Amino acid sequence: MSYIGHDEAWAEWRRALSGERMHHGWILSGRKGVGKSAFALAAARELVAEDGIPQPEGDHPDIRYLTHPPKNDAEARKQADGKPYELARNIKIDQIRELQRRLTTRPTLGSRRAVIIDPADDLEPGAANALLKSLEEPPQGTFFLLIAHRLGRLLPTIRSRCPVLTFPRVSDADMDAILARESPQASADMREAAIAAASGSPGAAIDFVELDLGKIHQLMREVVDRGDPDFALRGQLAAAMGARPSREKQLAAIELARAVVADRMHGVTGRQIPALVETHGALVRLAGQAPTYNFDPGLLVMEIGTLLANLAASSEAANA
């Protein structure tokens, strides 16, 4: 499958692959949902393939893919039974140590193997430091592809040892075309909301459509446009979110609110700017806290609504 915005990354990867000495560690950087995982898997297959050695169609014994484990033993049993299960928030040091034990053996089919860590910016501190040792002294024939949604969260010592392949945001026009193809059930308003919230990430936009955030987007814009002095719109916003929204829907709502505020920044001047910047900053902080804090869903949506309502009040005061 071809992904929009991958041409330059492929060109750089293949130049390195055809060179005399391939670097042993790479960082794939860009927003979540732009296709970095698919690129990593395809690039790893190109890396380990050798002339005269048949390559398997499915899982490859010389490609190791490391990501979040199940949250606990109960979730691990669900995984083993083929049921939906909850993931841990971080990639654990035990996973890296187990990987390192496996890397003491030779590759199975050829002379190369690839290790994909997705996402490397979710390594817990001990795991990141353990990985650093492998990057400093990589086993013979081993190459690392580190997927990073937030490059700044990687250890500087890891970043300094790996060239970076950058995956750019996708244009709104291309995003709309992708949504029309992949989510034909989505209305124009729903596509607009998904594109606004996804900030150039097709995967995120598709997730937003599946979470049905069109009504929530409309209510957020109404709150920013005219305020909510009687809390009626915030009540509707809570109802639209539902009594027990998933963590994914909660995170998506924060991103959607941030996108609504960012959209209001275009073309404003003077006294409106500080309130917009302050509200946007508060939503960014909330987005950073939400994956690890155990927020009450009802209180979270009211906090989002109050930030937007306060922004409307500040804008009215500035215009006055």
mmCIF file of C-alpha atoms in Angstrom:
data_model
loop_
_atom_site.group_PDB
_atom_site.id
_atom_site.type_symbol
_atom_site.label_atom_id
_atom_site.label_comp_id
_atom_site.label_asym_id
_atom_site.label_seq_id
_atom_site.Cartn_x
_atom_site.Cartn_y
_atom_site.Cartn_z
ATOM 1 C CA MET A 1 0.000 0.000 0.000
ATOM 2 C CA SER A 2 1.347 3.444 -0.961
ATOM 3 C CA TYR A 3 1.222 6.238 1.630
ATOM 4 C CA ILE A 4 1.123 9.961 0.874
ATOM 5 C CA GLY A 5 4.265 11.780 2.010
ATOM 6 C CA HIS A 6 6.600 8.759 2.124
ATOM 7 C CA ASP A 7 8.543 9.384 -1.112
ATOM 8 C CA GLU A 8 11.461 11.260 0.440
ATOM 9 C CA ALA A 9 11.790 8.772 3.299
ATOM 10 C CA TRP A 10 11.896 5.872 0.833
ATOM 11 C CA ALA A 11 14.484 7.638 -1.315
ATOM 12 C CA GLU A 12 16.751 8.266 1.688
ATOM 13 C CA TRP A 13 16.296 4.734 3.029
ATOM 14 C CA ARG A 14 17.118 3.110 -0.307
ATOM 15 C CA ARG A 15 20.158 5.319 -0.841
ATOM 16 C CA ALA A 16 21.480 4.145 2.516
ATOM 17 C CA LEU A 17 20.553 0.527 1.783
ATOM 18 C CA SER A 18 22.495 0.550 -1.469
ATOM 19 C CA GLY A 19 25.537 2.226 0.111
ATOM 20 C CA GLU A 20 28.653 0.540 1.390
ATOM 21 C CA ARG A 21 27.796 0.860 5.066
ATOM 22 C CA MET A 22 24.194 0.915 6.304
ATOM 23 C CA HIS A 23 23.667 2.764 9.590
ATOM 24 C CA HIS A 24 22.545 0.397 12.360
ATOM 25 C CA GLY A 25 19.907 2.664 13.940
ATOM 26 C CA TRP A 26 17.135 4.818 12.409
ATOM 27 C CA ILE A 27 14.419 7.035 13.868
ATOM 28 C CA LEU A 28 11.113 7.346 11.990
ATOM 29 C CA SER A 29 9.632 10.646 13.166
ATOM 30 C CA GLY A 30 6.204 12.156 12.539
ATOM 31 C CA ARG A 31 2.661 12.392 13.853
ATOM 32 C CA LYS A 32 0.913 9.214 14.880
ATOM 33 C CA GLY A 33 -1.184 7.885 12.023
ATOM 34 C CA VAL A 34 0.942 8.954 9.032
ATOM 35 C CA GLY A 35 2.019 5.394 8.231
ATOM 36 C CA LYS A 36 5.373 5.073 10.012
ATOM 37 C CA SER A 37 4.648 1.532 11.229
ATOM 38 C CA ALA A 38 3.756 0.350 7.732
ATOM 39 C CA PHE A 39 6.922 1.983 6.394
ATOM 40 C CA ALA A 40 9.039 0.317 9.092
ATOM 41 C CA LEU A 41 7.682 -3.148 8.317
ATOM 42 C CA ALA A 42 8.164 -2.732 4.562
ATOM 43 C CA ALA A 43 11.637 -1.218 5.011
ATOM 44 C CA ALA A 44 12.635 -4.039 7.354
ATOM 45 C CA ARG A 45 11.648 -6.607 4.721
ATOM 46 C CA GLU A 46 13.833 -4.857 2.157
ATOM 47 C CA LEU A 47 16.679 -4.813 4.664
ATOM 48 C CA VAL A 48 16.661 -8.522 5.557
ATOM 49 C CA ALA A 49 15.955 -9.854 2.050
ATOM 50 C CA GLU A 50 18.979 -11.439 0.340
ATOM 51 C CA ASP A 51 19.413 -12.893 -3.145
ATOM 52 C CA GLY A 52 18.889 -16.622 -3.274
ATOM 53 C CA ILE A 53 17.135 -16.842 0.112
ATOM 54 C CA PRO A 54 13.346 -17.359 -0.080
ATOM 55 C CA GLN A 55 11.448 -14.895 2.090
ATOM 56 C CA PRO A 56 8.252 -15.839 3.994
ATOM 57 C CA GLU A 57 4.995 -14.080 3.115
ATOM 58 C CA GLY A 58 3.777 -13.683 6.701
ATOM 59 C CA ASP A 59 5.730 -13.082 9.898
ATOM 60 C CA HIS A 60 9.465 -12.931 9.277
ATOM 61 C CA PRO A 61 11.794 -14.659 11.777
ATOM 62 C CA ASP A 62 14.425 -11.935 11.336
ATOM 63 C CA ILE A 63 12.073 -8.999 12.009
ATOM 64 C CA ARG A 64 11.337 -8.334 15.674
ATOM 65 C CA TYR A 65 8.418 -5.966 16.392
ATOM 66 C CA LEU A 66 8.257 -4.553 19.926
ATOM 67 C CA THR A 67 5.304 -2.509 21.196
ATOM 68 C CA HIS A 68 3.175 -2.012 24.336
ATOM 69 C CA PRO A 69 2.526 -5.264 26.204
ATOM 70 C CA PRO A 70 -0.802 -6.158 27.874
ATOM 71 C CA LYS A 71 -1.461 -4.041 30.964
ATOM 72 C CA ASN A 72 -1.324 -6.950 33.433
ATOM 73 C CA ASP A 73 -1.674 -10.725 33.707
ATOM 74 C CA ALA A 74 -5.461 -10.578 33.322
ATOM 75 C CA GLU A 75 -5.122 -8.604 30.081
ATOM 76 C CA ALA A 76 -2.401 -11.015 28.917
ATOM 77 C CA ARG A 77 -4.859 -13.903 29.343
ATOM 78 C CA LYS A 78 -7.390 -12.007 27.230
ATOM 79 C CA GLN A 79 -4.720 -11.583 24.554
ATOM 80 C CA ALA A 80 -3.934 -15.312 24.642
ATOM 81 C CA ASP A 81 -7.650 -16.087 24.256
ATOM 82 C CA GLY A 82 -7.960 -13.756 21.255
ATOM 83 C CA LYS A 83 -10.148 -11.266 23.152
ATOM 84 C CA PRO A 84 -9.801 -7.450 23.203
ATOM 85 C CA TYR A 85 -7.286 -6.419 25.849
ATOM 86 C CA GLU A 86 -5.898 -3.225 27.397
ATOM 87 C CA LEU A 87 -2.313 -2.179 26.751
ATOM 88 C CA ALA A 88 0.264 -0.942 29.227
ATOM 89 C CA ARG A 89 1.148 2.729 28.883
ATOM 90 C CA ASN A 90 4.876 2.054 28.363
ATOM 91 C CA ILE A 91 7.255 -0.423 26.773
ATOM 92 C CA LYS A 92 8.954 -2.188 29.673
ATOM 93 C CA ILE A 93 12.607 -2.784 30.511
ATOM 94 C CA ASP A 94 11.915 -6.540 30.694
ATOM 95 C CA GLN A 95 10.897 -6.465 27.039
ATOM 96 C CA ILE A 96 14.194 -4.833 26.056
ATOM 97 C CA ARG A 97 16.204 -7.290 28.137
ATOM 98 C CA GLU A 98 14.376 -10.242 26.566
ATOM 99 C CA LEU A 99 15.050 -8.741 23.136
ATOM 100 C CA GLN A 100 18.749 -8.388 23.964
ATOM 101 C CA ARG A 101 18.932 -12.044 24.990
ATOM 102 C CA ARG A 102 17.474 -13.041 21.633
ATOM 103 C CA LEU A 103 19.953 -10.836 19.787
ATOM 104 C CA THR A 104 22.861 -12.948 21.058
ATOM 105 C CA THR A 105 21.994 -15.568 18.413
ATOM 106 C CA ARG A 106 22.553 -15.258 14.650
ATOM 107 C CA PRO A 107 19.734 -14.209 12.257
ATOM 108 C CA THR A 108 17.611 -17.147 11.114
ATOM 109 C CA LEU A 109 17.568 -16.855 7.319
ATOM 110 C CA GLY A 110 20.295 -14.469 6.213
ATOM 111 C CA SER A 111 22.955 -12.179 7.654
ATOM 112 C CA ARG A 112 20.659 -9.325 8.740
ATOM 113 C CA ARG A 113 17.780 -8.793 11.110
ATOM 114 C CA ALA A 114 15.645 -5.770 11.959
ATOM 115 C CA VAL A 115 14.182 -4.634 15.286
ATOM 116 C CA ILE A 116 11.184 -2.286 15.180
ATOM 117 C CA ILE A 117 10.202 -0.473 18.390
ATOM 118 C CA ASP A 118 6.789 1.155 18.102
ATOM 119 C CA PRO A 119 6.738 3.741 19.581
ATOM 120 C CA ALA A 120 10.207 4.272 21.011
ATOM 121 C CA ASP A 121 9.069 7.475 22.741
ATOM 122 C CA ASP A 122 6.925 5.281 25.032
ATOM 123 C CA LEU A 123 9.911 3.360 26.399
ATOM 124 C CA GLU A 124 10.019 3.615 30.183
ATOM 125 C CA PRO A 125 13.277 5.263 31.389
ATOM 126 C CA GLY A 126 15.020 2.012 32.292
ATOM 127 C CA ALA A 127 14.042 0.478 28.952
ATOM 128 C CA ALA A 128 15.389 3.497 27.047
ATOM 129 C CA ASN A 129 18.724 3.288 28.864
ATOM 130 C CA ALA A 130 18.930 -0.462 28.213
ATOM 131 C CA LEU A 131 18.216 0.105 24.513
ATOM 132 C CA LEU A 132 20.954 2.738 24.400
ATOM 133 C CA LYS A 133 23.521 0.059 25.221
ATOM 134 C CA SER A 134 22.445 -1.959 22.171
ATOM 135 C CA LEU A 135 22.616 1.136 19.972
ATOM 136 C CA GLU A 136 26.138 1.867 21.239
ATOM 137 C CA GLU A 137 27.321 -1.704 20.579
ATOM 138 C CA PRO A 138 24.842 -3.253 18.119
ATOM 139 C CA PRO A 139 24.992 -7.011 17.605
ATOM 140 C CA GLN A 140 26.428 -8.065 14.252
ATOM 141 C CA GLY A 141 23.859 -7.745 11.471
ATOM 142 C CA THR A 142 21.214 -6.086 13.669
ATOM 143 C CA PHE A 143 19.448 -2.860 12.639
ATOM 144 C CA PHE A 144 17.014 -0.800 14.724
ATOM 145 C CA LEU A 145 14.018 1.167 13.420
ATOM 146 C CA LEU A 146 12.653 3.394 16.198
ATOM 147 C CA ILE A 147 9.211 4.863 15.567
ATOM 148 C CA ALA A 148 8.725 8.218 17.323
ATOM 149 C CA HIS A 149 5.462 10.164 17.435
ATOM 150 C CA ARG A 150 7.113 12.814 19.663
ATOM 151 C CA LEU A 151 10.795 13.032 18.818
ATOM 152 C CA GLY A 152 11.576 15.289 21.781
ATOM 153 C CA ARG A 153 10.642 12.533 24.230
ATOM 154 C CA LEU A 154 13.481 10.289 23.080
ATOM 155 C CA LEU A 155 16.709 10.391 25.064
ATOM 156 C CA PRO A 156 19.135 12.886 23.471
ATOM 157 C CA THR A 157 21.759 10.123 23.510
ATOM 158 C CA ILE A 158 19.448 7.913 21.417
ATOM 159 C CA ARG A 159 18.661 10.741 18.996
ATOM 160 C CA SER A 160 22.355 11.498 18.540
ATOM 161 C CA ARG A 161 23.081 7.923 17.431
ATOM 162 C CA CYS A 162 20.412 7.601 14.750
ATOM 163 C CA PRO A 163 19.666 9.417 11.478
ATOM 164 C CA VAL A 164 16.052 10.619 11.309
ATOM 165 C CA LEU A 165 13.549 9.877 8.558
ATOM 166 C CA THR A 166 10.829 12.543 8.746
ATOM 167 C CA PHE A 167 7.220 11.846 7.767
ATOM 168 C CA PRO A 168 5.372 15.132 7.085
ATOM 169 C CA ARG A 169 1.774 16.036 7.856
ATOM 170 C CA VAL A 170 -0.692 15.332 5.042
ATOM 171 C CA SER A 171 -2.532 18.261 3.431
ATOM 172 C CA ASP A 172 -6.214 18.826 4.205
ATOM 173 C CA ALA A 173 -7.150 18.116 0.558
ATOM 174 C CA ASP A 174 -5.329 14.780 0.600
ATOM 175 C CA MET A 175 -6.840 13.981 4.005
ATOM 176 C CA ASP A 176 -10.335 14.585 2.640
ATOM 177 C CA ALA A 177 -9.644 12.284 -0.310
ATOM 178 C CA ILE A 178 -8.347 9.573 2.020
ATOM 179 C CA LEU A 179 -11.416 9.830 4.265
ATOM 180 C CA ALA A 180 -13.755 9.725 1.276
ATOM 181 C CA ARG A 181 -12.052 6.500 0.186
ATOM 182 C CA GLU A 182 -11.524 4.815 3.571
ATOM 183 C CA SER A 183 -14.643 6.073 5.433
ATOM 184 C CA PRO A 184 -17.323 6.650 2.768
ATOM 185 C CA GLN A 185 -20.043 6.657 5.448
ATOM 186 C CA ALA A 186 -18.699 9.927 6.894
ATOM 187 C CA SER A 187 -20.632 13.110 6.099
ATOM 188 C CA ALA A 188 -18.872 16.256 4.915
ATOM 189 C CA ASP A 189 -19.235 17.778 8.411
ATOM 190 C CA MET A 190 -17.776 14.690 10.033
ATOM 191 C CA ARG A 191 -14.824 14.689 7.614
ATOM 192 C CA GLU A 192 -14.259 18.381 8.381
ATOM 193 C CA ALA A 193 -14.174 17.664 12.121
ATOM 194 C CA ALA A 194 -11.824 14.722 11.654
ATOM 195 C CA ILE A 195 -9.430 16.711 9.465
ATOM 196 C CA ALA A 196 -9.414 19.637 11.923
ATOM 197 C CA ALA A 197 -8.597 17.423 14.868
ATOM 198 C CA ALA A 198 -6.105 15.098 13.170
ATOM 199 C CA SER A 199 -3.601 17.831 12.189
ATOM 200 C CA GLY A 200 -2.285 16.069 9.109
ATOM 201 C CA SER A 201 -2.551 12.453 10.323
ATOM 202 C CA PRO A 202 -4.768 10.237 8.111
ATOM 203 C CA GLY A 203 -4.793 7.456 10.700
ATOM 204 C CA ALA A 204 -5.970 9.850 13.400
ATOM 205 C CA ALA A 205 -8.648 11.252 11.071
ATOM 206 C CA ILE A 206 -10.014 7.768 10.366
ATOM 207 C CA ASP A 207 -10.058 7.059 14.103
ATOM 208 C CA PHE A 208 -11.995 10.298 14.703
ATOM 209 C CA VAL A 209 -14.612 9.271 12.144
ATOM 210 C CA GLU A 210 -14.996 5.883 13.801
ATOM 211 C CA LEU A 211 -15.433 7.637 17.164
ATOM 212 C CA ASP A 212 -18.257 9.749 15.644
ATOM 213 C CA LEU A 213 -17.065 13.154 16.839
ATOM 214 C CA GLY A 214 -19.053 15.300 14.394
ATOM 215 C CA LYS A 215 -21.679 16.392 16.978
ATOM 216 C CA ILE A 216 -18.958 17.083 19.562
ATOM 217 C CA HIS A 217 -17.066 19.242 17.069
ATOM 218 C CA GLN A 218 -20.227 21.249 16.325
ATOM 219 C CA LEU A 219 -20.914 21.849 20.031
ATOM 220 C CA MET A 220 -17.322 22.911 20.727
ATOM 221 C CA ARG A 221 -17.498 25.498 17.960
ATOM 222 C CA GLU A 222 -20.800 26.795 19.343
ATOM 223 C CA VAL A 223 -19.279 27.185 22.820
ATOM 224 C CA VAL A 224 -16.328 29.159 21.417
ATOM 225 C CA ASP A 225 -18.586 31.249 19.178
ATOM 226 C CA ARG A 226 -21.198 32.314 21.723
ATOM 227 C CA GLY A 227 -20.098 31.138 25.146
ATOM 228 C CA ASP A 228 -22.136 29.027 27.549
ATOM 229 C CA PRO A 229 -23.414 31.202 30.424
ATOM 230 C CA ASP A 230 -26.137 28.740 31.479
ATOM 231 C CA PHE A 231 -24.020 25.556 31.048
ATOM 232 C CA ALA A 232 -26.550 24.218 28.506
ATOM 233 C CA LEU A 233 -23.992 23.584 25.788
ATOM 234 C CA ARG A 234 -21.624 21.928 28.243
ATOM 235 C CA GLY A 235 -24.467 19.621 29.251
ATOM 236 C CA GLN A 236 -25.035 18.725 25.600
ATOM 237 C CA LEU A 237 -21.299 18.179 25.187
ATOM 238 C CA ALA A 238 -21.270 15.738 28.110
ATOM 239 C CA ALA A 239 -24.280 13.910 26.657
ATOM 240 C CA ALA A 240 -22.586 13.653 23.265
ATOM 241 C CA MET A 241 -19.462 12.193 24.883
ATOM 242 C CA GLY A 242 -21.539 9.553 26.692
ATOM 243 C CA ALA A 243 -21.519 8.328 30.276
ATOM 244 C CA ARG A 244 -18.509 6.038 29.873
ATOM 245 C CA PRO A 245 -16.442 7.215 26.885
ATOM 246 C CA SER A 246 -13.366 5.183 26.025
ATOM 247 C CA ARG A 247 -9.910 6.584 26.752
ATOM 248 C CA GLU A 248 -9.460 6.962 22.987
ATOM 249 C CA LYS A 249 -12.581 9.121 22.753
ATOM 250 C CA GLN A 250 -11.470 11.257 25.695
ATOM 251 C CA LEU A 251 -8.051 11.879 24.118
ATOM 252 C CA ALA A 252 -9.693 12.583 20.756
ATOM 253 C CA ALA A 253 -12.007 15.158 22.373
ATOM 254 C CA ILE A 254 -9.036 17.032 23.831
ATOM 255 C CA GLU A 255 -7.330 17.069 20.432
ATOM 256 C CA LEU A 256 -10.548 18.236 18.807
ATOM 257 C CA ALA A 257 -10.877 21.122 21.284
ATOM 258 C CA ARG A 258 -7.235 22.060 20.662
ATOM 259 C CA ALA A 259 -7.914 22.072 16.913
ATOM 260 C CA VAL A 260 -10.995 24.299 17.379
ATOM 261 C CA VAL A 261 -8.888 26.817 19.329
ATOM 262 C CA ALA A 262 -6.013 26.623 16.830
ATOM 263 C CA ASP A 263 -8.467 27.351 14.017
ATOM 264 C CA ARG A 264 -9.580 30.524 15.844
ATOM 265 C CA MET A 265 -5.983 31.788 15.865
ATOM 266 C CA HIS A 266 -6.009 32.451 12.133
ATOM 267 C CA GLY A 267 -6.538 36.117 11.403
ATOM 268 C CA VAL A 268 -6.928 37.395 14.980
ATOM 269 C CA THR A 269 -4.881 40.288 16.304
ATOM 270 C CA GLY A 270 -4.423 42.404 19.400
ATOM 271 C CA ARG A 271 -6.067 41.602 22.710
ATOM 272 C CA GLN A 272 -7.630 38.305 21.549
ATOM 273 C CA ILE A 273 -4.248 36.582 21.096
ATOM 274 C CA PRO A 274 -3.236 36.050 24.790
ATOM 275 C CA ALA A 275 -6.508 34.263 25.657
ATOM 276 C CA LEU A 276 -6.210 32.000 22.596
ATOM 277 C CA VAL A 277 -2.615 31.132 23.413
ATOM 278 C CA GLU A 278 -3.449 30.478 27.082
ATOM 279 C CA THR A 279 -6.405 28.220 26.241
ATOM 280 C CA HIS A 280 -4.440 26.328 23.606
ATOM 281 C CA GLY A 281 -1.615 25.819 26.112
ATOM 282 C CA ALA A 282 -4.045 24.517 28.739
ATOM 283 C CA LEU A 283 -5.444 21.983 26.264
ATOM 284 C CA VAL A 284 -1.946 20.875 25.255
ATOM 285 C CA ARG A 285 -1.110 20.300 28.937
ATOM 286 C CA LEU A 286 -4.371 18.399 29.391
ATOM 287 C CA ALA A 287 -3.524 16.217 26.382
ATOM 288 C CA GLY A 288 -0.142 15.450 27.927
ATOM 289 C CA GLN A 289 -1.664 14.503 31.293
ATOM 290 C CA ALA A 290 -4.647 12.478 30.049
ATOM 291 C CA PRO A 291 -2.764 9.313 28.944
ATOM 292 C CA THR A 292 -1.321 8.806 32.446
ATOM 293 C CA TYR A 293 -3.811 10.533 34.792
ATOM 294 C CA ASN A 294 -6.999 8.696 35.720
ATOM 295 C CA PHE A 295 -9.406 11.560 34.916
ATOM 296 C CA ASP A 296 -13.103 11.211 35.633
ATOM 297 C CA PRO A 297 -14.675 11.354 32.123
ATOM 298 C CA GLY A 298 -17.482 13.675 33.190
ATOM 299 C CA LEU A 299 -15.139 16.131 34.886
ATOM 300 C CA LEU A 300 -12.778 15.991 31.922
ATOM 301 C CA VAL A 301 -15.420 17.005 29.386
ATOM 302 C CA MET A 302 -16.631 19.784 31.697
ATOM 303 C CA GLU A 303 -13.052 21.053 32.002
ATOM 304 C CA ILE A 304 -12.740 21.111 28.209
ATOM 305 C CA GLY A 305 -16.073 22.903 27.891
ATOM 306 C CA THR A 306 -15.141 25.459 30.554
ATOM 307 C CA LEU A 307 -11.836 26.271 28.834
ATOM 308 C CA LEU A 308 -13.728 26.897 25.588
ATOM 309 C CA ALA A 309 -16.458 28.926 27.322
ATOM 310 C CA ASN A 310 -13.877 31.083 29.109
ATOM 311 C CA LEU A 311 -12.209 31.717 25.765
ATOM 312 C CA ALA A 312 -15.510 32.975 24.360
ATOM 313 C CA ALA A 313 -15.931 35.315 27.339
ATOM 314 C CA SER A 314 -12.380 36.626 26.909
ATOM 315 C CA SER A 315 -12.982 37.251 23.207
ATOM 316 C CA GLU A 316 -16.160 39.208 23.946
ATOM 317 C CA ALA A 317 -14.294 41.360 26.470
ATOM 318 C CA ALA A 318 -11.465 41.985 23.996
ATOM 319 C CA ASN A 319 -13.896 42.948 21.240
ATOM 320 C CA ALA A 320 -15.732 45.286 23.607
#
